[in-house]
Coordinates of C-alpha atoms and ligand atoms in Angstrom, one line a residue:
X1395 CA -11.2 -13.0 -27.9
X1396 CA -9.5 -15.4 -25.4
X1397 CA -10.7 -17.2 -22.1
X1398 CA -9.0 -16.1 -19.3
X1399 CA -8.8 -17.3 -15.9
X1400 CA -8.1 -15.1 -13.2
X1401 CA -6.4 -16.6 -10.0
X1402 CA -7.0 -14.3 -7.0
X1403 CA -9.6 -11.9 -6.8
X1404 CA -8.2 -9.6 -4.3
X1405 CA -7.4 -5.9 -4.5
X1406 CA -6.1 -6.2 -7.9
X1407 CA -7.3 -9.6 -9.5
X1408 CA -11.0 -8.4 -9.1
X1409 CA -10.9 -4.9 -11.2
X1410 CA -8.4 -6.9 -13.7
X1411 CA -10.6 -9.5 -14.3
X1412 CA -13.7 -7.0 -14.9
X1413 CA -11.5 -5.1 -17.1
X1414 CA -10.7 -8.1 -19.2
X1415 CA -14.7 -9.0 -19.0
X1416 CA -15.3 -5.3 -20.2
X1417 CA -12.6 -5.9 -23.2
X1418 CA -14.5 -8.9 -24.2
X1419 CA -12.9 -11.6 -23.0
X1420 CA -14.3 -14.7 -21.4
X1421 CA -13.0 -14.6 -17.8
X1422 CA -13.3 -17.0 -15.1
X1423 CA -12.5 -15.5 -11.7
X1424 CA -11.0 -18.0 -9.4
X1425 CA -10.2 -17.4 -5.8
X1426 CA -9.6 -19.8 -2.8
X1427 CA -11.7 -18.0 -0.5
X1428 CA -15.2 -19.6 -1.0
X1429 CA -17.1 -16.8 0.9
X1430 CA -15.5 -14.1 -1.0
X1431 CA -16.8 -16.3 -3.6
X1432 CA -20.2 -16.0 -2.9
X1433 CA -19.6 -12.0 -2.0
X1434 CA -18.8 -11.0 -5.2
X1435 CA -21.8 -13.4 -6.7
X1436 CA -24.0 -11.3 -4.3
X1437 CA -22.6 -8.3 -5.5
X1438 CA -20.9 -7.2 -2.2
X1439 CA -18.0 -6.0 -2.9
X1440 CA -14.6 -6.3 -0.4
X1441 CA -12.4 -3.5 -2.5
X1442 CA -13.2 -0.1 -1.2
X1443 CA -12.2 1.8 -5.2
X1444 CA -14.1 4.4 -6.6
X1445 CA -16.1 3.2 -10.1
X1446 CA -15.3 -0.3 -8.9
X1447 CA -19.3 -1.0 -8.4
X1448 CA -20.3 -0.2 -11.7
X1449 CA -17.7 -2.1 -13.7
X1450 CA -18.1 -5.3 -11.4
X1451 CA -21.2 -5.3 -11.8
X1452 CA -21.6 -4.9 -15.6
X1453 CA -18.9 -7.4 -15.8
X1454 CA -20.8 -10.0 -13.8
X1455 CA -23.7 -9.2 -16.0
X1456 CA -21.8 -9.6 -19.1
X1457 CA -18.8 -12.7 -19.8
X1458 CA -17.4 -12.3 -16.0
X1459 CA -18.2 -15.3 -14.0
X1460 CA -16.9 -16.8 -10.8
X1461 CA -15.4 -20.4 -10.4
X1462 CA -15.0 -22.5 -7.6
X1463 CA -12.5 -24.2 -9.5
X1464 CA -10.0 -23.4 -11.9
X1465 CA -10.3 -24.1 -15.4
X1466 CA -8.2 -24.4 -18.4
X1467 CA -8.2 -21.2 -20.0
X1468 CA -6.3 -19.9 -22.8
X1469 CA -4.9 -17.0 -20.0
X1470 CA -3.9 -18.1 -16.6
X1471 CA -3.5 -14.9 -14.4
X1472 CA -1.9 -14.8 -11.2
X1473 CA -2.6 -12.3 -8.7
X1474 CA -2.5 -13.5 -5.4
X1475 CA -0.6 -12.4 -1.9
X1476 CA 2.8 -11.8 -1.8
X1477 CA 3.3 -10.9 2.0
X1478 CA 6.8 -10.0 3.8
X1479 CA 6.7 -13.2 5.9
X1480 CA 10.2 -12.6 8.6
X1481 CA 12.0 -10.5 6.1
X1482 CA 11.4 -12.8 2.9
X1483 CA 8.7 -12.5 0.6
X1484 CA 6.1 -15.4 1.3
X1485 CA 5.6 -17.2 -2.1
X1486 CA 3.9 -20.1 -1.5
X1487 CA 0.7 -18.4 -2.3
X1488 CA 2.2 -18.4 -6.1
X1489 CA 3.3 -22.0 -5.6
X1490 CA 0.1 -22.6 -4.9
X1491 CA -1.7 -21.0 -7.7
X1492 CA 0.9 -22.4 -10.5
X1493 CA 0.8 -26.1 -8.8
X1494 CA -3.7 -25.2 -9.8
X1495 CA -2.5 -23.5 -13.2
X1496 CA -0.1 -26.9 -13.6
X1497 CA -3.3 -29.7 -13.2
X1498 CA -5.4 -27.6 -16.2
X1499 CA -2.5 -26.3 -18.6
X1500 CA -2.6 -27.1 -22.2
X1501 CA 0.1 -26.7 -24.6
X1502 CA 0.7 -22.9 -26.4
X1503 CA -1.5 -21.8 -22.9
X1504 CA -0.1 -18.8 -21.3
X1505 CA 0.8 -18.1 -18.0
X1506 CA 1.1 -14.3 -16.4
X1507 CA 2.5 -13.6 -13.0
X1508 CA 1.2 -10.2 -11.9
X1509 CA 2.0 -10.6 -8.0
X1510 CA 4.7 -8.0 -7.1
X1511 CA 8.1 -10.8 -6.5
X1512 CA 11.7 -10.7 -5.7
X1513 CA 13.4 -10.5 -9.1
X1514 CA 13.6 -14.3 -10.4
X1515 CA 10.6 -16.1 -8.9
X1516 CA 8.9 -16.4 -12.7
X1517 CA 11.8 -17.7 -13.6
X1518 CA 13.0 -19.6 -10.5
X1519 CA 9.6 -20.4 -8.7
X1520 CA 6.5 -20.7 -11.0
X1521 CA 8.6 -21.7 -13.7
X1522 CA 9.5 -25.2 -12.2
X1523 CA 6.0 -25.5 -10.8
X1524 CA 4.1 -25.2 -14.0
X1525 CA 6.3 -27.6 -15.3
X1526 CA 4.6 -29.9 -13.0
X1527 CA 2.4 -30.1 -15.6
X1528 CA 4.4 -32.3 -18.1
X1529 CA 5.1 -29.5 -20.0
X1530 CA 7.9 -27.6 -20.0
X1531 CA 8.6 -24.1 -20.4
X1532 CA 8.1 -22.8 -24.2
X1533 CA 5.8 -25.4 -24.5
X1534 CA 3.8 -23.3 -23.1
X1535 CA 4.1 -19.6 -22.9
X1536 CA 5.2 -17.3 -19.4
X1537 CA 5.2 -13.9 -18.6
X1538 CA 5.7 -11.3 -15.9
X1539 CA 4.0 -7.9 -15.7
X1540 CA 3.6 -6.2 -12.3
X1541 CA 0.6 -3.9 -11.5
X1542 CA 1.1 -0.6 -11.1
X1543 CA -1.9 0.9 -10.4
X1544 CA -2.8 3.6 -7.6
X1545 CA -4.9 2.3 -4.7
X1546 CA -7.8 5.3 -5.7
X1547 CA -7.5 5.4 -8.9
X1548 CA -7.4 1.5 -9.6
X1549 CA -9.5 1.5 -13.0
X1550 CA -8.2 4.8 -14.5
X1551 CA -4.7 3.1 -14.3
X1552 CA -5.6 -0.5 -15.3
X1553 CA -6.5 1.1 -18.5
X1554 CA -4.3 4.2 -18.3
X1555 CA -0.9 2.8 -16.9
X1556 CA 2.2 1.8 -19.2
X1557 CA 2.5 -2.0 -18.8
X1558 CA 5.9 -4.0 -18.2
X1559 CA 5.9 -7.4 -19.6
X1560 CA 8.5 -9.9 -19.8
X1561 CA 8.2 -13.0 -21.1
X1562 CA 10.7 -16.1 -21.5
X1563 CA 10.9 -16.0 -25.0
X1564 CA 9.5 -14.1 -28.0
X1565 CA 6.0 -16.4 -28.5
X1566 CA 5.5 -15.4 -24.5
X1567 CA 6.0 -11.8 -25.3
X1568 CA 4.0 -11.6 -28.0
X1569 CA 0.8 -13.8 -25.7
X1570 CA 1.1 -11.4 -23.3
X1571 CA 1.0 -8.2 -25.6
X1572 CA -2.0 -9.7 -27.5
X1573 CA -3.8 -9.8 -24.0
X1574 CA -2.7 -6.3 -22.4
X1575 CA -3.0 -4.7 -25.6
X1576 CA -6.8 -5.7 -25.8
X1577 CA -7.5 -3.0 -22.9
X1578 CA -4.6 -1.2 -22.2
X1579 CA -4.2 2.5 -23.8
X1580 CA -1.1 3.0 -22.1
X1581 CA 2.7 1.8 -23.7
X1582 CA 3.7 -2.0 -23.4
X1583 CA 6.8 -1.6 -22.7
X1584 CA 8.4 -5.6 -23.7
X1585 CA 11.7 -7.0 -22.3
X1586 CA 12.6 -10.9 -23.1
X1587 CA 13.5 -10.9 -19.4
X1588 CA 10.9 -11.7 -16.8
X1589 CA 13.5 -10.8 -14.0
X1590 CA 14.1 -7.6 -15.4
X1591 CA 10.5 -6.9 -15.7
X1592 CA 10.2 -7.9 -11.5
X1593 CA 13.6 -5.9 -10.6
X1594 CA 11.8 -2.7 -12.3
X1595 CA 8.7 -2.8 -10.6
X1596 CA 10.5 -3.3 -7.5
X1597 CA 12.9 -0.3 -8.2
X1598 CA 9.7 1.9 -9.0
X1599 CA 8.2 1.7 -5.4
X1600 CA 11.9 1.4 -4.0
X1601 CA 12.4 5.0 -5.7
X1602 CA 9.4 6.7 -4.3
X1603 CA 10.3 5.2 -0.1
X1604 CA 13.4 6.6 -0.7
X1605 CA 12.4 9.3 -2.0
X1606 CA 9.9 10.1 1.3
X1607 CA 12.5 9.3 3.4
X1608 CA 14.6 12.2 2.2
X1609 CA 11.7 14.2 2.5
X1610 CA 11.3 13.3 5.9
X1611 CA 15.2 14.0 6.8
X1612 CA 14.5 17.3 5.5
X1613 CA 11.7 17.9 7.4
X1614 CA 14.0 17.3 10.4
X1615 CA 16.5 19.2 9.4
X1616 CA 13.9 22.1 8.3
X1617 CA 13.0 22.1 11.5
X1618 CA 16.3 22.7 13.6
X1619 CA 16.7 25.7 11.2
X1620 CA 13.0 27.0 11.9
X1621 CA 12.0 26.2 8.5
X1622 CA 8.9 25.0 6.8
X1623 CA 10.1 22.0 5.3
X1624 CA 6.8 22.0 2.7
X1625 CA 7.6 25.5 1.1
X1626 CA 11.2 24.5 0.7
X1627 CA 10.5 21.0 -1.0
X1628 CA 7.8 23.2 -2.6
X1629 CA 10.5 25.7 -3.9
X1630 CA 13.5 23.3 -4.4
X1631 CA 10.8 21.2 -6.9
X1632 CA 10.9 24.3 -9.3
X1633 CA 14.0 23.3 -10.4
X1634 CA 13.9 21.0 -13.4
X1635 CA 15.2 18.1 -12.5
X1636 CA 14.5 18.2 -8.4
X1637 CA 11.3 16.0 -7.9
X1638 CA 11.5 15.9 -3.8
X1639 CA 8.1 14.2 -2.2
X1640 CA 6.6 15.1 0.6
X1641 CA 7.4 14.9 4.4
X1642 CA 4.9 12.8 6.9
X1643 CA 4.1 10.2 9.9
X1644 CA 5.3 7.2 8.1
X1645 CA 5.0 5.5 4.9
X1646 CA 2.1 2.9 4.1
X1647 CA 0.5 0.9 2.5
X1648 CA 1.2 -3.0 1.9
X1649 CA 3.8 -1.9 -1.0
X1650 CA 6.2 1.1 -0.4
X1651 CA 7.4 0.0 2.8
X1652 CA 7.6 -3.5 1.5
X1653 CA 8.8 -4.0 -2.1
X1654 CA 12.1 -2.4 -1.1
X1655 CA 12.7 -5.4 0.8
X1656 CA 12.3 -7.8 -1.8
X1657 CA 15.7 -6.6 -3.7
X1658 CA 17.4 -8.1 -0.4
X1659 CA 16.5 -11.4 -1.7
X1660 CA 19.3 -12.0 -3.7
X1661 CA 21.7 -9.1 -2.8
X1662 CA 23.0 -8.1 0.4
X1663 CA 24.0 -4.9 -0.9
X1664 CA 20.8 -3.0 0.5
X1665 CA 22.3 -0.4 2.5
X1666 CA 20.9 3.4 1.1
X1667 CA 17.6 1.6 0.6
X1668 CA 17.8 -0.3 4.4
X1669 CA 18.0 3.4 6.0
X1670 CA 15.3 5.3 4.0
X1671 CA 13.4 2.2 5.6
X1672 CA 14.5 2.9 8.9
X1673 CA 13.9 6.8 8.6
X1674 CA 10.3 6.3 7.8
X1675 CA 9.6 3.8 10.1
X1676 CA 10.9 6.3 12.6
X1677 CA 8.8 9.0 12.1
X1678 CA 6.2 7.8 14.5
X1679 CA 8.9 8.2 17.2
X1680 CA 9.8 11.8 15.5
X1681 CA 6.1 12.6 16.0
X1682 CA 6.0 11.1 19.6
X1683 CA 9.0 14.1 20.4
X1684 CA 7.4 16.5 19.0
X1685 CA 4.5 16.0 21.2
X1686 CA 6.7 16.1 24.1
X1687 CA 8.4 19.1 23.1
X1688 CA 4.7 21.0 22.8
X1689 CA 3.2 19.2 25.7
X1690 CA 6.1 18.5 27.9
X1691 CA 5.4 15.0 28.8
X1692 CA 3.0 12.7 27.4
X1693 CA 2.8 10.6 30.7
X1694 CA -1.2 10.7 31.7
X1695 CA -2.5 13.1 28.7
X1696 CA -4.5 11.9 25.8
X1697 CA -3.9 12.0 22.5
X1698 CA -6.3 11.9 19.2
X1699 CA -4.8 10.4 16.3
X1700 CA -6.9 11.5 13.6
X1701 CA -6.6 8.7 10.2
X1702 CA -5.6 5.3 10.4
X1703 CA -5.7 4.8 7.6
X1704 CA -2.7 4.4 5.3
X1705 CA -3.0 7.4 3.1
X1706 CA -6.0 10.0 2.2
X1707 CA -9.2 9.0 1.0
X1708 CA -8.8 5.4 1.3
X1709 CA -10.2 2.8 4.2
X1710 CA -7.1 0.8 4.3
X1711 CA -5.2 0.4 7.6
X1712 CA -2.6 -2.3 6.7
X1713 CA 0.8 -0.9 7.6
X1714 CA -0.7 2.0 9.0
X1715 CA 0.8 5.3 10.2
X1716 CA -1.7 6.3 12.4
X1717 CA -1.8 2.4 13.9
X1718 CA 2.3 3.2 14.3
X1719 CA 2.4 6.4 15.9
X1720 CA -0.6 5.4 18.2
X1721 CA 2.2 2.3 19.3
X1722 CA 4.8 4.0 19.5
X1723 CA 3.4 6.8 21.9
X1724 CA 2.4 3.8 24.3
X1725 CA 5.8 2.3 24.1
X1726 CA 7.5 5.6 24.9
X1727 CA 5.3 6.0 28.0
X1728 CA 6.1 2.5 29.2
X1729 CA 9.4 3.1 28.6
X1730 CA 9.6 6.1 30.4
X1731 CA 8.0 4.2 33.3
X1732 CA 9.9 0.9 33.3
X1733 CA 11.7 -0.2 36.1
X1734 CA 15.4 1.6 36.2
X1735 CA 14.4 4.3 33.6
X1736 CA 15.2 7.7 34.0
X1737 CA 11.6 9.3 35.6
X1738 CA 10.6 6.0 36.6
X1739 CA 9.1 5.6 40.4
X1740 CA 11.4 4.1 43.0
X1741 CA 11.2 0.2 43.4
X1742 CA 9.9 -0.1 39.2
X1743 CA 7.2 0.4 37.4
X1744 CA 4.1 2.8 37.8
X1745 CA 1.3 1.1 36.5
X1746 CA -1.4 4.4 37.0
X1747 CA 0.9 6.3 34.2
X1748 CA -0.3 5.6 30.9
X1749 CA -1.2 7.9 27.9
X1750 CA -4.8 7.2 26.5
X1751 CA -4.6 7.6 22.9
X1752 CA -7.7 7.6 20.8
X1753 CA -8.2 6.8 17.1
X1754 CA -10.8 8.3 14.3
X1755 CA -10.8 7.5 10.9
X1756 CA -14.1 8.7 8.4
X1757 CA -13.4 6.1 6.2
X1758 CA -11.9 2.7 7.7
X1759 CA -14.2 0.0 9.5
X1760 CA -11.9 -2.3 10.9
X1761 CA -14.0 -3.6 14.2
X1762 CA -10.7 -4.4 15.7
X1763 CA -9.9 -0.9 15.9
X1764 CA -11.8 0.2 18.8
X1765 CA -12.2 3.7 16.6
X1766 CA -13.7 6.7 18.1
X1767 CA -16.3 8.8 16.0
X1768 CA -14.4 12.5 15.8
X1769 CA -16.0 14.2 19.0
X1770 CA -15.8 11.5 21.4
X1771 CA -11.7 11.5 19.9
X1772 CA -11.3 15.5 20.4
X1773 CA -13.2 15.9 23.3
X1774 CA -11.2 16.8 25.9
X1775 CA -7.6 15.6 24.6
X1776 CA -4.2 17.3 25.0
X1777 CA -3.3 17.2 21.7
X1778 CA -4.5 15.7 18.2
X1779 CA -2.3 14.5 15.2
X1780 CA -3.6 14.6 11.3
X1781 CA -2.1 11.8 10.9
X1782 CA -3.5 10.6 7.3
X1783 CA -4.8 13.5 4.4
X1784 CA -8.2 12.8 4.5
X1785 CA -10.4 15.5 3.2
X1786 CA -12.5 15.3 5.4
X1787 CA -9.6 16.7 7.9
X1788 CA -8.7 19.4 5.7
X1789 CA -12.0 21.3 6.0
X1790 CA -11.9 20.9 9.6
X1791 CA -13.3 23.6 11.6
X1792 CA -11.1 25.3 13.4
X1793 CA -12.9 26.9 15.9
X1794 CA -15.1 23.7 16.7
X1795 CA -11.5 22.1 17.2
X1796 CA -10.5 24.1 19.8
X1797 CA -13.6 24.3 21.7
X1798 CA -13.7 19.8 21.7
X1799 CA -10.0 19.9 22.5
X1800 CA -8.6 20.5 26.4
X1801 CA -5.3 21.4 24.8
X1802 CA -3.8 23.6 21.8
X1803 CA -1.8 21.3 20.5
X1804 CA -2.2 20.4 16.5
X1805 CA 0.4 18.1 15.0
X1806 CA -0.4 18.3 11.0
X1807 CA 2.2 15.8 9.9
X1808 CA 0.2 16.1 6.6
X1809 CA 0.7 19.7 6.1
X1810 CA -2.9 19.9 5.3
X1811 CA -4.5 22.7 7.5
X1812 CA -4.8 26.3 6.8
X1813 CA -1.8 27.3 9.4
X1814 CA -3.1 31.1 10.0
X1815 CA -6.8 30.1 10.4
X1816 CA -5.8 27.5 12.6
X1817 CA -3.6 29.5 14.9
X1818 CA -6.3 32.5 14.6
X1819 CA -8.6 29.8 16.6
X1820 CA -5.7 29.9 19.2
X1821 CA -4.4 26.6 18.0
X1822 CA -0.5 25.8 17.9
X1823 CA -0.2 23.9 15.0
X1824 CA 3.3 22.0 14.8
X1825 CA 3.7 20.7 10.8
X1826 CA 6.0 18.6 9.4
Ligands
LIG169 N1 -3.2 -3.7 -3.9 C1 -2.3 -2.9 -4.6 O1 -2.4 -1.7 -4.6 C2 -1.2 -3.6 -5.4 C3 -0.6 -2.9 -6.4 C4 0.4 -3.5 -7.2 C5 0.7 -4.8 -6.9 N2 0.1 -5.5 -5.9 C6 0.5 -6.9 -5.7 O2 -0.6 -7.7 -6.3 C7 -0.7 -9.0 -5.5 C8 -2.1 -9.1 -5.0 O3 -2.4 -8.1 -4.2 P1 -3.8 -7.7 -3.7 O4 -3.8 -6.4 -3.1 O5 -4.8 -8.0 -4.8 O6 -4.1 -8.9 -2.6 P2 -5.4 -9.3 -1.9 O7 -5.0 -9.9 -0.6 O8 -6.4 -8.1 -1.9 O9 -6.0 -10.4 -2.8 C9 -5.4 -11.6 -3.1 C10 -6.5 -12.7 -3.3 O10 -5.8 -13.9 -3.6 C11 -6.5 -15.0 -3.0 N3 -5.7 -16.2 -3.0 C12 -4.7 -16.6 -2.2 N4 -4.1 -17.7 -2.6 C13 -4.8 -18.1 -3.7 C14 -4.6 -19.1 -4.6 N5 -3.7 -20.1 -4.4 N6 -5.4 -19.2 -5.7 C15 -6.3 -18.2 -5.9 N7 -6.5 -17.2 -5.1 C16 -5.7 -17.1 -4.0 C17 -6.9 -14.5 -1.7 O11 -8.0 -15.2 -1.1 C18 -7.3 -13.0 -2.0 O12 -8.6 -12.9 -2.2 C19 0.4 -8.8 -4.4 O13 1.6 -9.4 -4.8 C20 0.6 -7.3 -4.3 O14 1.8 -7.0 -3.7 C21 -0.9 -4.9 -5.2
LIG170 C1 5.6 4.0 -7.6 C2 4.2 4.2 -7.1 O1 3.7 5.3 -7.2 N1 3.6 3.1 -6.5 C3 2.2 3.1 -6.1 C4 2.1 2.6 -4.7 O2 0.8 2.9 -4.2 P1 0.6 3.4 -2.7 O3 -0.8 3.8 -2.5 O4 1.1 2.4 -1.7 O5 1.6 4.6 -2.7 P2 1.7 6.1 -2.1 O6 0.5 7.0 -2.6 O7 3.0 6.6 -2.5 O8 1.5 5.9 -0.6 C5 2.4 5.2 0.2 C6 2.7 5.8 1.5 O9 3.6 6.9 1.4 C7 3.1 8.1 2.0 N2 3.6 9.2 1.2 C8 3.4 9.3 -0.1 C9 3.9 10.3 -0.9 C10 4.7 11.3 -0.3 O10 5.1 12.3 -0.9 N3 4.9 11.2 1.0 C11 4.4 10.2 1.8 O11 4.7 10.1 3.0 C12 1.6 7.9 1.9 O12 0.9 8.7 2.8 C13 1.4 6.4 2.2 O13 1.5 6.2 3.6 O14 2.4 1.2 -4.6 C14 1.4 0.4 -5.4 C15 1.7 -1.1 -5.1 O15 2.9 -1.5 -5.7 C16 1.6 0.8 -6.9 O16 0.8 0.0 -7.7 C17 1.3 2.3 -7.0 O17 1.6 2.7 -8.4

């Protein structure tokens, strides 16, 4: 068994670190944030993941400890921010962490990138920085393998999950395979090319926003021929090699709508990728129409927004559908009221027209939110949006719905309600 230090104990470092604890492995969990620090020593923990808890907390109890500074370690891993920061990806957070790997690495150590980067930052970036060290590359040992798991099914997939490592040479390869392989059931799949092993897990989220956005062009389209766009994804996905997702508000999430990004690093080719970008991110306008078609005007209605957060079952709101459309339903009021535009009042704007929207989400706690519990959201508002598949929104009741609301308007951009018990309530629900 090997010591491992594990740099960032964030959404991913944390269960990673556990996992290596549960493996057997001594691991020192290092993170720059002193009060998250003292959190996890506590045993609050920040990361909303089912199972989490338990294996934190055996892990704390067993060779998992917390460091307020880093140590030398046998395994240095990185997993720290990698925010979009004005269209480029912010890397100093890895700087940062290699310049700290650099001041405690020993010769035949091994370093492991696992923050999601533009293709050539191992390579480019910590590379250089670890050198810092007075040791150069192959001296010691470097490695990239992304994370791939599923915000909701985090420890399933730590353990469960293929793993793509690329190191800088064969002895980097082979550290990094020892380590993975002491916990991970799924392949190692091994390329001598770090780059390689960044441009794939770039191209994996890339594939599935792309994908959506298709999904939500044919939802569009669906629509202009009367259609439901689900049951003809639904059907068109029996063929053997058609793998369509599905339609909704937006997409979410700090990755999907991100990672795409990254491959403009180094390329201006983007171009097929750019739009699928641009036709998800206007799906909160697409939903803002709709509601104008069903109520014709928002101007001085009110709106529920039910889900902020980014997808079902989860309590995080970063990059946030719900947080988009509720925006974007503002803006088109202002808009529609701004000085000059068409339905504006004579001699500019009408500052008593506004639209009050109102947010609920079961799960998310953000105090910034101003959210809504459900009934205070319903009662008495034109119109509500499912806006994230929460199950708690699935088993609505129908008839409780309708008597809160003022209106009959139900926008399930989800497609999670029972359509014919909804409209048996006398609700007109408008899908996706
Ligand atoms: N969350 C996911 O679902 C997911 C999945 C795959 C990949 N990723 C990628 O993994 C990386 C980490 O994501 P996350 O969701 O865990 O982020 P996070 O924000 O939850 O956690 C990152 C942690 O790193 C700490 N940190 C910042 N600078 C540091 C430094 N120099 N040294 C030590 N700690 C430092 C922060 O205080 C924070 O606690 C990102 O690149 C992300 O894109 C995330
Ligand atoms: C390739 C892949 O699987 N990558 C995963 C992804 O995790 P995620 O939780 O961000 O991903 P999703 O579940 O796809 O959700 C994103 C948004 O897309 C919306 N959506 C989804 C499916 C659909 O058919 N129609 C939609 O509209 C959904 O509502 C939400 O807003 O990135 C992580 C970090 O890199 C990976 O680790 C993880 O493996």
């Amino acid at each position: 068994m090997s010591s491992v230090c594990v740099h960032g104990l964030g959404y991913i470092g944390l269960p990673t670190a556990a996992v290596l604890a549960e493996a057997g492995h001594d691991v020192f969990g290092y993170d720059v944030d002193v009060e998250l620090l003292d959190a996890i020593e506590r045993g609050e923990l920040h990361v909303d993941e089912p199972g989490l808890d338990d294996v934190i907390a055996s892990a704390l109890d067993g060779s998992l400890s917390v460091t307020r500074e880093v140590v030398p370690a046998d395994y240095h891993l990185i997993c720290v921010p990698t925010p979009l920061e004005d269209g480029r990806a912010e890397l100093s957070y890895v700087e940062a962490a290699g310049e700290a790997v650099a001041a405690e690495l020993r010769p035949d150590d091994t370093v492991i990138l696992e923050s999601t980067v533009p293709p050539g930052t191992t390579v480019e970036v910590l590379g250089p920085v670890l050198e810092r060290s007075g040791l150069d590359v192959g001296e010691f040992s470097l490695a990239y393998s992304p994370e791939t798991v599923l915000p909701g099914n985090v420890i399933a997939e730590l353990h469960d999950n293929d793993r793509a490592i690329g190191g800088v040479d064969a002895a980097s390869v082979e550290a990094a395979v020892a380590l993975y392989g002491s916990f991970v059931e799924g392949e190692l799949r091994t390329m001598s090319d770090p780059t390689l092993a960044e441009f794939v897990k770039l191209l994996q989220n890339t594939y599935r926003d792309v994908n959506i956005a298709l999904a939500n062009e044919v939802a569009m389209i669906a629509a202009d021929y009367d259609l439901d766009s689900r049951e003809a994804i639904a059907l068109a996905n029996h063929h053997p090699r058609v793998d369509l997702h599905q339609p909704g508000p937006g997409v979410g999430g700090h990755c999907i709508p991100i990672d795409p990004l990254f491959l403009g690093q180094g390329s201006d080719r983007l171009d097929l990728i750019e739009r699928a970008r641009a036709i998800n991110d206007g799906m909160a306008a697409y939903v803002t129409d709709l509601l104008e078609t069903e109520l014709g005007s928002i101007t001085d209605t009110s709106v529920a927004i039910l889900g902020v957060a980014y997808k079902g079952n989860v309590a995080d709101a970063r990059e946030s559908p719900g947080l988009r459309l509720a925006e974007t339903l503002q803006q088109r009021v202002r808009a529609t009221h701004a000085p000059g535009a068409e339905g504006a009042g004579v001699g500019g704007s009408d500052t008593d027209t506004e639209i009050d929207v109102r947010l609920h989400d079961p799960h998310v706690t953000d105090s910034h939110l101003a959210l809504e519990s459900l009934p205070d959201a319903l009662s008495g508002a034109d119109a509500a949006v499912i806006a994230t598949d929460h199950d708690e929104y699935a088993v609505l009741d129908p008839t409780e719905v309708a008597a809160q609301l003022d209106g009959d308007t139900v926008i399930d951009a989800k497609g999670i309600l029972d359509v014919a018990a909804w409209e048996a309530a006398g609700v007109t629900v408008v899908e996706l």
